[in-house]
């Protein structure tokens, strides 16, 4: 099975982010990492391989040269090769989907396995849009993935409001993954050294397609600090405080 | 140690020449940082779940953890690829070792195994000895230990009483006992130092040798998770090929392996100190007294600021030393000479990291108040665990004297000269220390009778080494520039003041001028604010 795992370079979700005066993210002191949901997707691809399926895994990133760090990280985790779709543009979800779709048309993976969302913008858009552009089946928010033997399909369990839902999705397909699917491994040090010499291909985004941005980022603002809470001495006081707060609205 | 036959290297050059560059953490590549992250995850997922049980004295888990560290690649980090190692630079090794400090007992067990445990063999073993043992050590399948110290010979290691006798039928019989052997409870391979016909020599002794026995676990103040035992050699038989290096040359493996060992001990201490600062910051923010978080109080801020400045300084010195060791290793000199040449730098790094960590941990405990004294909170164990770092791999006193001794020797032999003139505080400190050295040690003679002066001069040399590294780093670093510069200014003030106290009492010593006139009180609170904002870390 040929698997694509798109990975996004995002600020470390545990880092404190600052906004510059121009309303942009202050990236100077920021640490970047693979979007944790994408890391889970890559881990799942590795597990499918370890379960016996013959698998070729390609990590794909969209962005500039800085993304090479995250692609090398994916190679160290176990991806066989990496592709960087090179662009300096502040790409929105639609643009990313169009580029990925074009790459999928050329490379014909059986499965695109990716995070349900990225931790920086939390749009949850690229997976579904990609499936739409390719007219492939999709299963989102996967919490369990099993290869359906011989059927050339996957059984995907999703956690929905009132329980679990199990889908069978024919390949090729796009599957987006949720947090509880697995816990990514830590990488052995020799694998990090070996990743230096694994193939990493660069493709100019403009050679794939020239999409027009649909969304423009106007400004970022830091939310105002929250006013400190108040401890109520009794349930009665709590209720009257609550009532006063509601009345004030 | 024998230093004949080598002069092309540049150990101690900083005492003569202005600095030309240093290694600092911001120079690590993305994949080196990723390795550090892997080690952190390994510590969290594999080691920390066992930490409490190990602290309670169940060190049966340590061999299994070291085997997992072997799968990770950590135990082979220093060894060449042909033995299954990764051959990482000392800088990267230092970073990885620092990451293990979250569990000091594991960190020490791992550092002893892959450092002083494996290095004598790597440096002086025959090809056969190396092929036989190193792949096993790199993989963590066999654990190594270093058996130098005896009950009666610690700092004076060459006075060891253990003897080895060459047997008519081939092989050696060893008689004696070794004390304070880290990993003693489970190690398979011991580098044992013994007198062979009165000549100090090194032997590779396996734990299944007839006549080999382990003593009981020592009841220690700290590092309870780490096995420390005596090794008893009661007519222990070692095969003919167990001699490591030449007869009478035992001091070479003993002292060459100590230098990288000191770097590793410095790295663990620094990691522990950094953890203490982070704990102190976290606690100071949430603990409220008199209606305010104690982080807002000036005296708490002063403790945080001083810990941060000194830790930052120690970190700069540590990575400078690691970088210089890498340079020495790349110089083309034989590996053991390259390592031996870094004696002054490694002494400086070990001393400043361990002393600073002890102070930072003491401040952390103090900030925790009564809770700091309770075993239910983290500072108490840190406080117990850090204490031995000023003792093993050379006590602080021996380290200071060895630094002064090496400096004097290199001056005497003409390998180092009078320091060049310069106008930085570090340059002036160097000149002042050199003047005192000339005045106090005629013909750059030996230190024995003047230990106090020698130790004071070492302290100045160490301050110079660290300040130069810090100055270079604060000029170049991009991340958290304000924090780096503020930490440098505070460290500069403190070190200048400390050195001036020493220079005032040293015969021939002269005070140097303070280079910045920043208000120390304001500097403390500015740095404390920055440290609090940064959660105590990331510089």
PDB file of C-alpha atoms in Angstrom, chain B residues 3-13 16-17 324 327-342 345 410 413-416:
ATOM      1  CA  UNK B   3      51.936  14.432  29.074  1.00  0.00           C
ATOM      2  CA  UNK B   4      55.208  13.739  27.314  1.00  0.00           C
ATOM      3  CA  UNK B   5      55.153  13.609  23.585  1.00  0.00           C
ATOM      4  CA  UNK B   6      52.355  16.009  23.024  1.00  0.00           C
ATOM      5  CA  UNK B   7      52.413  19.687  22.492  1.00  0.00           C
ATOM      6  CA  UNK B   8      50.537  20.357  19.264  1.00  0.00           C
ATOM      7  CA  UNK B   9      47.235  20.642  21.124  1.00  0.00           C
ATOM      8  CA  UNK B  10      45.925  23.727  22.811  1.00  0.00           C
ATOM      9  CA  UNK B  11      44.647  22.710  26.218  1.00  0.00           C
ATOM     10  CA  UNK B  12      44.395  25.697  28.530  1.00  0.00           C
ATOM     11  CA  UNK B  13      44.961  28.117  25.634  1.00  0.00           C
ATOM     12  CA  UNK B  16      46.976  32.914  27.339  1.00  0.00           C
ATOM     13  CA  UNK B  17      45.001  33.924  24.272  1.00  0.00           C
ATOM     14  CA  UNK B 324      36.904  22.345  22.595  1.00  0.00           C
ATOM     15  CA  UNK B 327      38.179  20.278  18.305  1.00  0.00           C
ATOM     16  CA  UNK B 328      40.957  18.409  20.122  1.00  0.00           C
ATOM     17  CA  UNK B 329      39.549  15.067  18.935  1.00  0.00           C
ATOM     18  CA  UNK B 330      39.532  16.342  15.351  1.00  0.00           C
ATOM     19  CA  UNK B 331      43.113  17.631  15.603  1.00  0.00           C
ATOM     20  CA  UNK B 332      44.547  14.346  14.425  1.00  0.00           C
ATOM     21  CA  UNK B 333      46.254  13.626  17.749  1.00  0.00           C
ATOM     22  CA  UNK B 334      45.712  10.152  19.226  1.00  0.00           C
ATOM     23  CA  UNK B 335      42.386  10.087  21.013  1.00  0.00           C
ATOM     24  CA  UNK B 336      43.773   9.582  24.511  1.00  0.00           C
ATOM     25  CA  UNK B 337      46.156  12.512  24.123  1.00  0.00           C
ATOM     26  CA  UNK B 338      43.368  14.702  22.794  1.00  0.00           C
ATOM     27  CA  UNK B 339      41.227  13.831  25.807  1.00  0.00           C
ATOM     28  CA  UNK B 340      44.111  14.301  28.226  1.00  0.00           C
ATOM     29  CA  UNK B 341      44.834  17.704  26.739  1.00  0.00           C
ATOM     30  CA  UNK B 342      41.403  18.969  27.797  1.00  0.00           C
ATOM     31  CA  UNK B 345      38.721  22.803  30.391  1.00  0.00           C
ATOM     32  CA  UNK B 410      52.244  24.184  31.122  1.00  0.00           C
ATOM     33  CA  UNK B 413      57.270  23.776  30.162  1.00  0.00           C
ATOM     34  CA  UNK B 414      56.666  26.831  28.017  1.00  0.00           C
ATOM     35  CA  UNK B 415      53.497  25.422  26.486  1.00  0.00           C
ATOM     36  CA  UNK B 416      51.531  28.345  27.891  1.00  0.00           C
TER      37      UNK B 416
END
